[in-house]
CSV table of C-alpha atoms and ligand atoms in Angstrom, one decimal:
chain,number,residue,atom,x,y,z
G,32,MET,CA,114.7,105.2,148.2
G,33,GLU,CA,114.9,101.4,149.0
G,34,ASP,CA,118.7,100.8,149.5
G,35,ILE,CA,120.3,101.5,152.8
G,36,ASN,CA,123.8,101.9,151.1
G,37,VAL,CA,122.3,104.5,148.7
G,38,PHE,CA,120.6,106.3,151.6
G,39,LEU,CA,123.7,106.5,153.6
G,40,ALA,CA,125.8,107.7,150.6
G,41,HIS,CA,123.1,110.7,150.4
G,42,ALA,CA,123.3,111.2,154.1
G,43,ILE,CA,127.1,111.5,153.9
G,44,GLU,CA,127.0,113.9,151.1
G,45,LEU,CA,124.2,116.0,152.7
G,46,GLU,CA,126.0,116.2,156.1
G,47,ARG,CA,129.4,116.9,154.6
G,48,GLU,CA,127.8,119.8,152.5
G,49,ALA,CA,126.1,121.1,155.7
G,50,ALA,CA,129.3,121.1,157.7
G,51,ARG,CA,131.1,123.0,154.9
G,52,ARG,CA,128.2,125.5,154.7
G,53,TYR,CA,128.3,126.2,158.4
G,54,GLU,CA,132.2,126.5,158.4
G,55,GLU,CA,131.8,129.1,155.6
G,56,LEU,CA,129.1,130.9,157.3
G,57,ALA,CA,131.2,131.0,160.6
G,58,ASP,CA,134.1,132.4,158.6
G,59,SER,CA,131.8,135.2,157.1
G,60,MET,CA,130.6,136.0,160.7
G,61,ARG,CA,134.3,136.3,161.8
G,62,THR,CA,134.7,139.0,159.1
G,63,THR,CA,131.9,140.8,160.4
G,64,GLU,CA,133.2,140.3,164.0
G,65,ASN,CA,129.9,138.6,165.2
G,66,THR,CA,131.5,136.2,167.5
G,67,GLU,CA,128.3,135.0,169.1
G,68,VAL,CA,126.9,133.8,165.7
G,69,GLU,CA,130.3,132.6,164.6
G,70,LYS,CA,130.4,130.3,167.6
G,71,PHE,CA,126.8,129.0,167.0
G,72,PHE,CA,127.8,128.1,163.3
G,73,ARG,CA,131.0,126.3,164.5
G,74,LYS,CA,128.9,124.3,166.9
G,75,MET,CA,126.4,123.5,164.1
G,76,ALA,CA,129.3,122.6,161.8
G,77,MET,CA,130.5,120.2,164.6
G,78,PHE,CA,127.0,118.6,164.9
G,79,SER,CA,127.0,118.0,161.1
G,80,ARG,CA,130.4,116.3,161.3
G,81,LYS,CA,129.2,114.1,164.1
G,82,HIS,CA,126.2,113.2,161.9
G,83,LEU,CA,128.6,112.6,159.1
G,84,ALA,CA,130.7,110.3,161.2
G,85,LEU,CA,127.5,108.5,162.4
G,86,ALA,CA,126.5,107.8,158.7
G,87,VAL,CA,129.9,106.7,157.9
G,88,GLU,CA,130.1,104.4,160.9
G,89,ARG,CA,126.7,102.9,160.2
G,90,SER,CA,127.8,102.2,156.6
G,91,GLY,CA,130.7,100.4,158.1
G,92,PHE,CA,128.7,97.2,158.1
G,93,HIS,CA,127.8,97.7,154.3
G,94,ASP,CA,129.6,98.4,151.1
G,95,LEU,CA,129.0,102.1,150.4
G,96,PRO,CA,128.6,102.5,146.7
G,97,ALA,CA,130.9,104.8,144.9
G,98,MET,CA,128.5,107.1,143.4
G,99,SER,CA,129.1,109.7,140.6
G,100,ALA,CA,127.2,113.0,140.8
G,101,ASP,CA,124.5,111.9,138.4
G,102,GLN,CA,123.7,108.8,140.4
G,103,TYR,CA,122.4,110.7,143.3
G,104,GLN,CA,118.7,110.9,143.5
G,105,TRP,CA,118.1,114.4,145.1
G,106,PRO,CA,114.5,115.6,144.9
G,107,ASP,CA,114.1,119.0,143.1
G,108,GLY,CA,115.6,121.8,144.9
G,109,ILE,CA,117.4,119.7,147.6
G,110,SER,CA,120.6,118.7,146.0
G,111,PRO,CA,123.3,120.3,148.2
G,112,GLU,CA,125.2,121.5,145.1
G,113,GLN,CA,122.1,123.7,144.2
G,114,PHE,CA,122.5,125.4,147.5
G,115,ASP,CA,122.3,129.1,146.8
G,116,TRP,CA,125.6,130.6,147.8
G,117,ILE,CA,125.1,134.1,146.6
G,118,GLY,CA,126.5,136.6,148.9
G,119,VAL,CA,128.4,134.4,151.3
G,120,ASP,CA,131.8,135.6,150.1
G,121,SER,CA,130.8,139.2,150.7
G,122,MET,CA,129.9,140.8,153.9
G,123,ILE,CA,126.5,139.4,155.1
G,124,ASP,CA,124.7,140.3,158.2
G,125,ALA,CA,124.0,137.7,160.9
G,126,THR,CA,120.2,137.5,160.1
G,127,TYR,CA,120.8,136.7,156.5
G,128,ALA,CA,123.5,134.1,157.5
G,129,LEU,CA,121.0,132.5,159.9
G,130,GLU,CA,118.4,132.5,157.1
G,131,LEU,CA,120.8,130.8,154.7
G,132,ALA,CA,121.6,128.2,157.3
G,133,LEU,CA,117.7,127.7,158.0
G,134,ASP,CA,117.2,127.2,154.4
G,135,GLY,CA,119.8,124.4,154.4
G,136,GLU,CA,118.3,122.8,157.4
G,137,ARG,CA,114.8,122.8,155.9
G,138,ARG,CA,116.2,121.1,152.7
G,139,GLY,CA,117.8,118.5,154.7
G,140,HIS,CA,114.7,117.9,156.8
G,141,ALA,CA,112.5,117.7,153.7
G,142,PHE,CA,114.9,115.3,152.2
G,143,TYR,CA,115.0,112.9,155.2
G,144,ALA,CA,111.2,113.2,156.1
G,145,ASP,CA,110.3,112.5,152.4
G,146,ILE,CA,112.3,109.4,152.3
G,147,ALA,CA,111.1,108.2,155.7
G,148,ALA,CA,107.4,108.7,154.4
G,149,THR,CA,108.0,107.0,151.0
G,150,THR,CA,110.5,104.1,151.5
G,151,ARG,CA,109.3,100.5,151.8
G,152,ASP,CA,112.6,99.5,153.3
G,153,PRO,CA,112.3,99.4,157.0
G,154,GLU,CA,116.0,99.9,157.7
G,155,VAL,CA,116.0,103.0,155.5
G,156,ARG,CA,112.8,104.2,157.2
G,157,VAL,CA,114.3,104.0,160.7
G,158,MET,CA,117.4,105.9,159.9
G,159,ALA,CA,115.7,108.6,157.7
G,160,ARG,CA,113.3,109.2,160.5
G,161,GLU,CA,116.1,109.6,163.0
G,162,PHE,CA,118.0,112.0,160.6
G,163,ALA,CA,114.7,113.8,159.9
G,164,GLU,CA,114.1,114.3,163.8
G,165,GLU,CA,117.6,115.7,164.2
G,166,GLU,CA,117.1,118.1,161.2
G,167,ALA,CA,113.9,119.3,162.8
G,168,GLU,CA,115.8,120.1,165.9
G,169,HIS,CA,118.3,122.1,163.8
G,170,VAL,CA,115.4,124.0,162.1
G,171,ALA,CA,113.8,124.9,165.5
G,172,GLU,CA,117.3,126.1,166.7
G,173,LEU,CA,117.8,128.3,163.8
G,174,ASP,CA,114.3,129.6,164.3
G,175,LYS,CA,115.1,130.6,167.8
G,176,TRP,CA,118.3,132.4,166.7
G,177,ILE,CA,116.6,134.3,163.8
G,178,GLY,CA,113.8,135.4,166.4
G,179,ARG,CA,116.5,136.6,168.7
G,180,TYR,CA,118.2,138.6,166.0
G,181,ALA,CA,115.2,139.9,164.5
G,182,ASN,CA,114.5,141.6,167.8
G,183,LYS,CA,118.0,142.9,168.2
G,184,THR,CA,118.1,144.6,164.9
G,185,LYS,CA,114.5,146.1,165.0
G,186,GLN,CA,115.7,149.6,164.6
G,187,PRO,CA,115.0,151.0,161.1
G,188,GLN,CA,117.9,149.8,158.7
G,189,LEU,CA,119.6,152.7,157.0
G,190,ASN,CA,121.1,151.1,154.1
G,191,PRO,CA,124.8,151.2,154.8
G,192,HIS,CA,125.7,151.0,151.1
G,193,TYR,CA,129.2,151.1,150.6
Y,969,LIG,ZN1,121.1,119.8,160.4
């Protein structure tokens, strides 16, 4: 990706989608009354919104191209629209919700890291690297939470199937 405007358009779409995902995950935690994880997801949604605002602000110096869905250049499996939503509407447990979130963060990280590694445009490279670093922090944070929850729910799971 060689065009800063195209990069920013992707970043905006990716962060917007991430914020939405976190808000939905937070809502699903509210249904299960897991306030701890709900709060964490709300915080992550806020980070995504901040990231989104940053991308919008950076793009303020440029003309952001109006892009139609087929103009986005998402690498395979990273397109935010392809995110696997199965189960989010229903009751999901915290570990599964955290894993869904981790999956999203990994995709985001892979997307930015790949651009940082392959672009020849120095401006795109700097920003992609910056965004990739932030996504790496999110991945680490999710890993921590998943570790915490894996320990909490170690007792054998009798399948509570409704
Ligand atoms: Zn993130």
